[in-house]
Short mmCIF file of C-alpha atoms and ligand atoms in Angstrom, two decimals:
data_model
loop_
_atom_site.label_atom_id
_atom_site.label_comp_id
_atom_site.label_asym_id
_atom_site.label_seq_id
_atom_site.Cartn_x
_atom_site.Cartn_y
_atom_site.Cartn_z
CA UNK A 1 120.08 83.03 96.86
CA UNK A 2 122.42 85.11 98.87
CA UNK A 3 121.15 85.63 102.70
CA UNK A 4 120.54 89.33 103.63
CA UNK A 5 120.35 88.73 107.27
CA UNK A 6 122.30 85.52 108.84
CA UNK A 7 122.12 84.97 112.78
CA UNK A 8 124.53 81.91 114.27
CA UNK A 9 123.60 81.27 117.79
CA UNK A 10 123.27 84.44 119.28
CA UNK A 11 122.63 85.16 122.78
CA UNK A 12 122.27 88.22 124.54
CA UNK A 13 122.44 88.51 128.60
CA UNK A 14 121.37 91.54 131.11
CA UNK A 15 123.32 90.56 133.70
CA UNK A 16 122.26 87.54 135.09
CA UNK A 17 118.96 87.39 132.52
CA UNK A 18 119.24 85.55 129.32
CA UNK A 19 117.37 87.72 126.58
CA UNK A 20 118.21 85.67 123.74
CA UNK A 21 119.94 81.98 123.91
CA UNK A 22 121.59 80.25 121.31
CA UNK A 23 118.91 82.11 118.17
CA UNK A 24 119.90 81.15 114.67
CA UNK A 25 118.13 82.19 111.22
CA UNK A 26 118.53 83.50 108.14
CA UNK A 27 116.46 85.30 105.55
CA UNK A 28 116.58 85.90 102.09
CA UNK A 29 116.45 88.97 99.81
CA UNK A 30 112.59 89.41 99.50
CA UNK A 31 111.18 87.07 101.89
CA UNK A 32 109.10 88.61 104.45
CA UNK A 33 110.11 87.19 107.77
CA UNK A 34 107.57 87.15 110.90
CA UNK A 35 109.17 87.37 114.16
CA UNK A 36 106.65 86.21 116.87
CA UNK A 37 106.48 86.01 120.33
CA UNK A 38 105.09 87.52 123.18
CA UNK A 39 106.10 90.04 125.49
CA UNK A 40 109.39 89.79 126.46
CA UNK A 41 110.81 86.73 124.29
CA UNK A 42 112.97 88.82 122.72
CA UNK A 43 111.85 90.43 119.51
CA UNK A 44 112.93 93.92 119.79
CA UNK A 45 116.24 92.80 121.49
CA UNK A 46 117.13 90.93 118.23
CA UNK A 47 116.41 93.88 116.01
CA UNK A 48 118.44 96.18 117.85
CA UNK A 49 121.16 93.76 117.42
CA UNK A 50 120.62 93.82 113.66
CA UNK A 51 120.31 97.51 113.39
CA UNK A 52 123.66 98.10 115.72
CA UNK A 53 121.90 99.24 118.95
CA UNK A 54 122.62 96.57 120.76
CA UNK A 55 125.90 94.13 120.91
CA UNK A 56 125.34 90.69 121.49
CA UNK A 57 126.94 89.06 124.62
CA UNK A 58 127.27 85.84 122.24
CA UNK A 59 127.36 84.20 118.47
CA UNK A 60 127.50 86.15 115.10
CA UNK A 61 124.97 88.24 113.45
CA UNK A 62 125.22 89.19 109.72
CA UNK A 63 123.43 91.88 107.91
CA UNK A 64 124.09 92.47 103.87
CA UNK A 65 126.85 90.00 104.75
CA UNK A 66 128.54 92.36 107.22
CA UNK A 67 128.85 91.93 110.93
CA UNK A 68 125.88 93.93 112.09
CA UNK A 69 127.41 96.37 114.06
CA UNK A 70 127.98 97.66 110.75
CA UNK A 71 124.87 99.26 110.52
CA UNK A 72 125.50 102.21 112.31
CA UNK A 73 127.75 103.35 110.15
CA UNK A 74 126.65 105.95 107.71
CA UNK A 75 128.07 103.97 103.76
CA UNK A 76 124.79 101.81 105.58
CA UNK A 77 122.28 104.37 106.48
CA UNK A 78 120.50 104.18 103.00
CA UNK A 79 120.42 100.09 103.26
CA UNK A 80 117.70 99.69 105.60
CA UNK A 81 114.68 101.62 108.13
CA UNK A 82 113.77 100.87 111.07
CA UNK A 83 110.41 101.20 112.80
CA UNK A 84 110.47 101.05 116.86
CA UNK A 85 108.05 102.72 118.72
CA UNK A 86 110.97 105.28 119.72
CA UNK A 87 109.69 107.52 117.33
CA UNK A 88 112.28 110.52 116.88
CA UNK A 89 109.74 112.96 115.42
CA UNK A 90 109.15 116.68 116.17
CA UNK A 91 106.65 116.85 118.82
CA UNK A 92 105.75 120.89 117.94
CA UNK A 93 106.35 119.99 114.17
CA UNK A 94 103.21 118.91 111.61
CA UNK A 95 103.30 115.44 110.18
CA UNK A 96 104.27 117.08 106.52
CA UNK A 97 107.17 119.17 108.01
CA UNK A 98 108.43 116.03 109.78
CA UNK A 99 108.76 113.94 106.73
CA UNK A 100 110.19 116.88 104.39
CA UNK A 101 112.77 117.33 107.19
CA UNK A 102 113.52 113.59 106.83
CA UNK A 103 113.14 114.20 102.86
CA UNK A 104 115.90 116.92 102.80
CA UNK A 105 118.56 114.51 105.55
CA UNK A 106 118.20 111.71 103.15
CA UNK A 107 118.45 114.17 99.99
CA UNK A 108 115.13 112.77 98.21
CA UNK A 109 112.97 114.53 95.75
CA UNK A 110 110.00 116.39 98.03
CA UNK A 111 107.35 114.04 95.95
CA UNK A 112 108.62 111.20 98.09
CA UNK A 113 106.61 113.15 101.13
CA UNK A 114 103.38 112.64 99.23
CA UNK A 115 104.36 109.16 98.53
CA UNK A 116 104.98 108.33 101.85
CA UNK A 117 101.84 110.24 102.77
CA UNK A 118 99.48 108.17 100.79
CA UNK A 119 101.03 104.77 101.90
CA UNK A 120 99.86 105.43 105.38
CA UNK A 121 96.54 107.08 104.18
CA UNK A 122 97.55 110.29 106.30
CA UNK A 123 97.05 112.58 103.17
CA UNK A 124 94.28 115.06 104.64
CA UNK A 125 96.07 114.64 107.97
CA UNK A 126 99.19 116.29 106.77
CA UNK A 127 99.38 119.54 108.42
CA UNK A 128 98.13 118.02 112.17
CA UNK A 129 101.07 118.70 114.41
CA UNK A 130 102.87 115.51 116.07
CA UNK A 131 101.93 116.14 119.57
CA UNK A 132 98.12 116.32 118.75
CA UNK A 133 98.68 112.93 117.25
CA UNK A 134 96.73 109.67 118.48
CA UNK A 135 99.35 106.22 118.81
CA UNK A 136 97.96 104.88 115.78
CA UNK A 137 98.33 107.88 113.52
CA UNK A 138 101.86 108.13 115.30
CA UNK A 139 102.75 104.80 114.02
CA UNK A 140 101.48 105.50 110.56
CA UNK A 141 104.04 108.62 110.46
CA UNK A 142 107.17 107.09 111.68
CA UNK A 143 105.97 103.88 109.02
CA UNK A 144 106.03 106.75 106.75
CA UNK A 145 109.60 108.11 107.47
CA UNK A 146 110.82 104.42 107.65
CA UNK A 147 109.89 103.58 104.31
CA UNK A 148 110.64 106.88 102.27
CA UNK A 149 114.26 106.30 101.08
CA UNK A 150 112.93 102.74 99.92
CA UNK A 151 115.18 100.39 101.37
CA UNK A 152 115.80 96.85 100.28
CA UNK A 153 115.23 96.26 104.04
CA UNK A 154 113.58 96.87 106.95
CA UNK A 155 113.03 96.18 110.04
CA UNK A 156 109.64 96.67 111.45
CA UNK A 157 108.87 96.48 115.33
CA UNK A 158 105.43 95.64 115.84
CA UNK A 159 104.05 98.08 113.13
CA UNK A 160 100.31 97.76 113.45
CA UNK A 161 99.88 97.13 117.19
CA UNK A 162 98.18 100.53 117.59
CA UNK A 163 96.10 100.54 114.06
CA UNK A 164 92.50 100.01 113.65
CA UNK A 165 91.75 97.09 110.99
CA UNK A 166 91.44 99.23 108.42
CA UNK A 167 94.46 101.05 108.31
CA UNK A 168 96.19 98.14 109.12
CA UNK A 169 94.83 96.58 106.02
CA UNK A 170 95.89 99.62 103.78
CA UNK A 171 98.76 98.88 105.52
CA UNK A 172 99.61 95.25 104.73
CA UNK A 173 98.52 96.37 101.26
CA UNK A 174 101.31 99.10 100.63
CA UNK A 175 103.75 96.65 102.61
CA UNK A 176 102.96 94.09 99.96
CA UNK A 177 103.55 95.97 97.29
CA UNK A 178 107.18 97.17 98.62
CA UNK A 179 108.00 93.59 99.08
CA UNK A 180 106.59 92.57 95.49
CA UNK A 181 109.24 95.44 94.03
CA UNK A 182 111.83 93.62 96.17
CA UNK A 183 112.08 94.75 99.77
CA UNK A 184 113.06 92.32 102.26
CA UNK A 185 111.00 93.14 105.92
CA UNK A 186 111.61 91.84 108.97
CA UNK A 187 108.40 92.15 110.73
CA UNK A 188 107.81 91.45 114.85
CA UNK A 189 103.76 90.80 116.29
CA UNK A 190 102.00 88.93 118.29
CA UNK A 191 99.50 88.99 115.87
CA UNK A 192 99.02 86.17 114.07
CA UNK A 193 96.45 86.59 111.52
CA UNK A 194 99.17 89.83 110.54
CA UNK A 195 102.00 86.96 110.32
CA UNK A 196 99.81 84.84 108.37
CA UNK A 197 98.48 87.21 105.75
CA UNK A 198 102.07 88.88 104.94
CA UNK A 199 104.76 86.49 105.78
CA UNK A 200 106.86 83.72 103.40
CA UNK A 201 108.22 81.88 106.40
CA UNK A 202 108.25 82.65 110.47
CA UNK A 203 109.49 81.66 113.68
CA UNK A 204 107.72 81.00 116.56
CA UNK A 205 110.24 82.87 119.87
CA UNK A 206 109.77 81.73 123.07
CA UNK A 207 111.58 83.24 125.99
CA UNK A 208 114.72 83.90 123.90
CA UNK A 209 114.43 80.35 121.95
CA UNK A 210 113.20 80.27 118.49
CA UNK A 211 110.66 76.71 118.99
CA UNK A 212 110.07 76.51 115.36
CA UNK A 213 110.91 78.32 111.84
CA UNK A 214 108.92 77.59 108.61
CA UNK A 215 106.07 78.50 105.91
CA UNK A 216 102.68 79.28 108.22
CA UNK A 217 101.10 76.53 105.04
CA UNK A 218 104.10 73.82 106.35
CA UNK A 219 103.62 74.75 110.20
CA UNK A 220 99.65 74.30 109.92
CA UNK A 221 100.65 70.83 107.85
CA UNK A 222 103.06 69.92 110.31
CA UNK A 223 100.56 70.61 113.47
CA UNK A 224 97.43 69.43 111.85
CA UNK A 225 95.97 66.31 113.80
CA UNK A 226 94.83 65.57 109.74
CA UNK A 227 91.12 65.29 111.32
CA UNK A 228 87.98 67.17 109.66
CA UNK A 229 84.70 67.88 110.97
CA UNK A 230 81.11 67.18 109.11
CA UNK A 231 78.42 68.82 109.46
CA UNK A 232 75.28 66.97 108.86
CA UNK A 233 71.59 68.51 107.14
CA UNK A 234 70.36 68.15 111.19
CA UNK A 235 73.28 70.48 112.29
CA UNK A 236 74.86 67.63 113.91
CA UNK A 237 78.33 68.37 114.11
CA UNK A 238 81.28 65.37 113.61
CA UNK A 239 84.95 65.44 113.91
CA UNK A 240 86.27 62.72 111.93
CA UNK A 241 89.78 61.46 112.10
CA UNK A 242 91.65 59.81 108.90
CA UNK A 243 91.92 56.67 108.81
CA UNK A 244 89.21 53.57 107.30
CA UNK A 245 86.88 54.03 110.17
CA UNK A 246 86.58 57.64 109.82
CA UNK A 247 86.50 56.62 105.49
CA UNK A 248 83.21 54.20 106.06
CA UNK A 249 81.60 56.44 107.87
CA UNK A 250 81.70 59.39 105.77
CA UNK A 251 80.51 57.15 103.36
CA UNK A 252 77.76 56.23 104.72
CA UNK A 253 76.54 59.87 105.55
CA UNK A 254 77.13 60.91 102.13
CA UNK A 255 75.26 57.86 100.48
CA UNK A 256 72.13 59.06 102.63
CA UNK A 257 72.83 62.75 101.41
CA UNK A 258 73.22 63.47 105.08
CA UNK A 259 76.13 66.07 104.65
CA UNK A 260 75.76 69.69 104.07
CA UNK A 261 79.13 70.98 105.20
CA UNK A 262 82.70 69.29 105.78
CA UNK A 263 85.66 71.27 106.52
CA UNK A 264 89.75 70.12 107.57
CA UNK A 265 90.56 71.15 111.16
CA UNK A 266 93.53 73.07 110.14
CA UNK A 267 95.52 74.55 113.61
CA UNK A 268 95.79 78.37 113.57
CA UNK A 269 99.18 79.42 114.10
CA UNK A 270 98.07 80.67 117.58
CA UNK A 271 97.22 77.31 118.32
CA UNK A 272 100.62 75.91 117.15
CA UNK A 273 102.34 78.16 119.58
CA UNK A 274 100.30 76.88 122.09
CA UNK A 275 101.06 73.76 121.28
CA UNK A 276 104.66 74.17 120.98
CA UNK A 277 105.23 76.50 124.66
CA UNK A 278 102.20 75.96 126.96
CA UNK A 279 101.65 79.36 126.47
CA UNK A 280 99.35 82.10 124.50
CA UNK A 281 101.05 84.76 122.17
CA UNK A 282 99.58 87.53 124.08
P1 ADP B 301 110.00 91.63 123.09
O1 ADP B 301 110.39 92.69 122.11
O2 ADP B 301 109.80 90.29 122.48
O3 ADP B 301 108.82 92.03 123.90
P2 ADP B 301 112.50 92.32 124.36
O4 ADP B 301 113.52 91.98 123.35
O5 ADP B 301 112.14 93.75 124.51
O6 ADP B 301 111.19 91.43 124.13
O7 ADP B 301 112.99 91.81 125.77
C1 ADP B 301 113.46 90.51 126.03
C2 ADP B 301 113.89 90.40 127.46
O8 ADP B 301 115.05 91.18 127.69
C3 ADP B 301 112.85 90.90 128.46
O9 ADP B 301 112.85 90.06 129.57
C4 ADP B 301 113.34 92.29 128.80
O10 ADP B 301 112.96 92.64 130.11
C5 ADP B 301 114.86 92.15 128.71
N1 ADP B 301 115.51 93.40 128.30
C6 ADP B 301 115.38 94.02 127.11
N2 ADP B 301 116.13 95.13 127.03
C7 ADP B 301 116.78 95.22 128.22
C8 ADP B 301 117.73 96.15 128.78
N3 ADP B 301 118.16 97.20 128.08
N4 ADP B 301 118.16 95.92 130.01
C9 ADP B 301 117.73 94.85 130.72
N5 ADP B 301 116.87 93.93 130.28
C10 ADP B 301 116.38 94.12 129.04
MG1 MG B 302 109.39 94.44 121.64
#
């Protein structure tokens, strides 16, 4: 299948600072694609790239198989949103007259506000004015704008980092369901258990390196030290490694009805990160 977004070694410098060195990917139509690092490794950079806000010092970077400083132009406006946490709402404006303004720029049908509404569960929050807003029900509204003219892509910045589990659930619900009628999202976090739960494949960005790309199943395959632990009926706890020694002793628990609880010791992706940079995701 034809990529939507193709990256060949791009690098992006701030002077003397390397943002991004030598990053290569590419995704296609209706994958979700996690983006993770931490702070700084140079998530957003690579975005703004993608979306035309930034040009890259280095390498080529494709979007809908055009270069990507494309996107700014407006025969592309319709193709894709973009969430950042440079919001572009009217501060003195409710959340409802926000979005119908955005309704009327992108000529949609008004019911697309109440669409938009209930995908970020802000329904009976409607007529609160922007600047009486907290972050998270900030982020919910711009979420909203991004994804009202439905299109096949976007590109979203960190999208949960100021939700409370349960409206990031309702979230990752509604985001499912946009990529299930065939939206392609690029999504940035440093949360993990977000990258797990929603994405087909993602790479693992370490100051401006990607370390690793792949399926989170493959990655935890990959990284698994293929050990388990038992747990025996006195609470006795065992990691076991594979192997025949590991084999004839599991045996013998079991013949003596000794187990009550055996589990694999997958790694959590957090882990793998770890393992792969020295370094936490935070
Ligand atoms: P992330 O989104 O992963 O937190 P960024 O892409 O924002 O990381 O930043 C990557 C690196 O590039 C950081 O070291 C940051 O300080 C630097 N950087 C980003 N934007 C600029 C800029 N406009 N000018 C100078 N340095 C920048
Ligand atoms: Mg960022």
């Amino acid at each position: 299948m034809k990529a939507i977004i193709e990256v060949q070694n791009l690098q992006m410098k701030f002077g003397k600072e390397e943002a991004l060195k030598n990053v290569s990917f590419s995704i296609k139509k209706g994958e979700i694609f996690g983006f993770l690092g931490p702070s700084g490794s140079g998530k957003t950079t690579t975005i703004k790239i993608l979306t035309a806000q930034l040009t890259q010092t280095n390498g080529q970077a494709f979007v809908f198989a055009q270069p990507a400083a494309e996107m700014s132009k407006v025969k592309n406006k319709e193709k894709f949103g973009i969430l950042t946490d440079n919001s572009g709402l009217y501060q003195r404006l409710s959340i409802e007259e926000n979005l119908l303004l955005y309704c009327h720029l992108y000529n949609l049908p008004e019911s697309t506000v109440e669409e938009a509404l209930a995908f970020v569960n802000l329904q009976k929050d409607r007529k609160k004015r922007v600047n009486q807003l907290s972050k998270g029900m900030m982020q919910r509204v711009i979420l909203a704008r991004t994804i009202m003219h439905k299109p096949p892509l976007l590109f979203l910045d960190e999208p949960t980092s100021a939700l409370d589990p349960v409206n990031a659930q309702h979230i990752y619900n509604g985001l499912r369901q946009l990529n299930e009628l065939g939206t392609t999202i690029f999504l940035t976090t440093h949360n993990m258990a977000e990258a797990e739960l929603l994405c087909d494949r993602i790479a693992f960005l370490h100051k401006g390196e990607i370390r690793e790309i792949d399926s989170p199943a493959a990655l935890k395959t990959k990284y698994s030290d293929q050990s388990f632990t038992i747990e025996l009926e006195n609470g006795e706890q065992h990691v076991v490694h594979n192997g025949e020694q590991g084999a004839t002793q599991v045996m013998e628990w079991m013949k003596a009805s000794r187990v009550s609880r055996m589990y694999s010791n997958e790694p959590t992706l957090g882990d793998i990160f770890v393992q792969l940079t020295g370094s936490d995701l935070k």
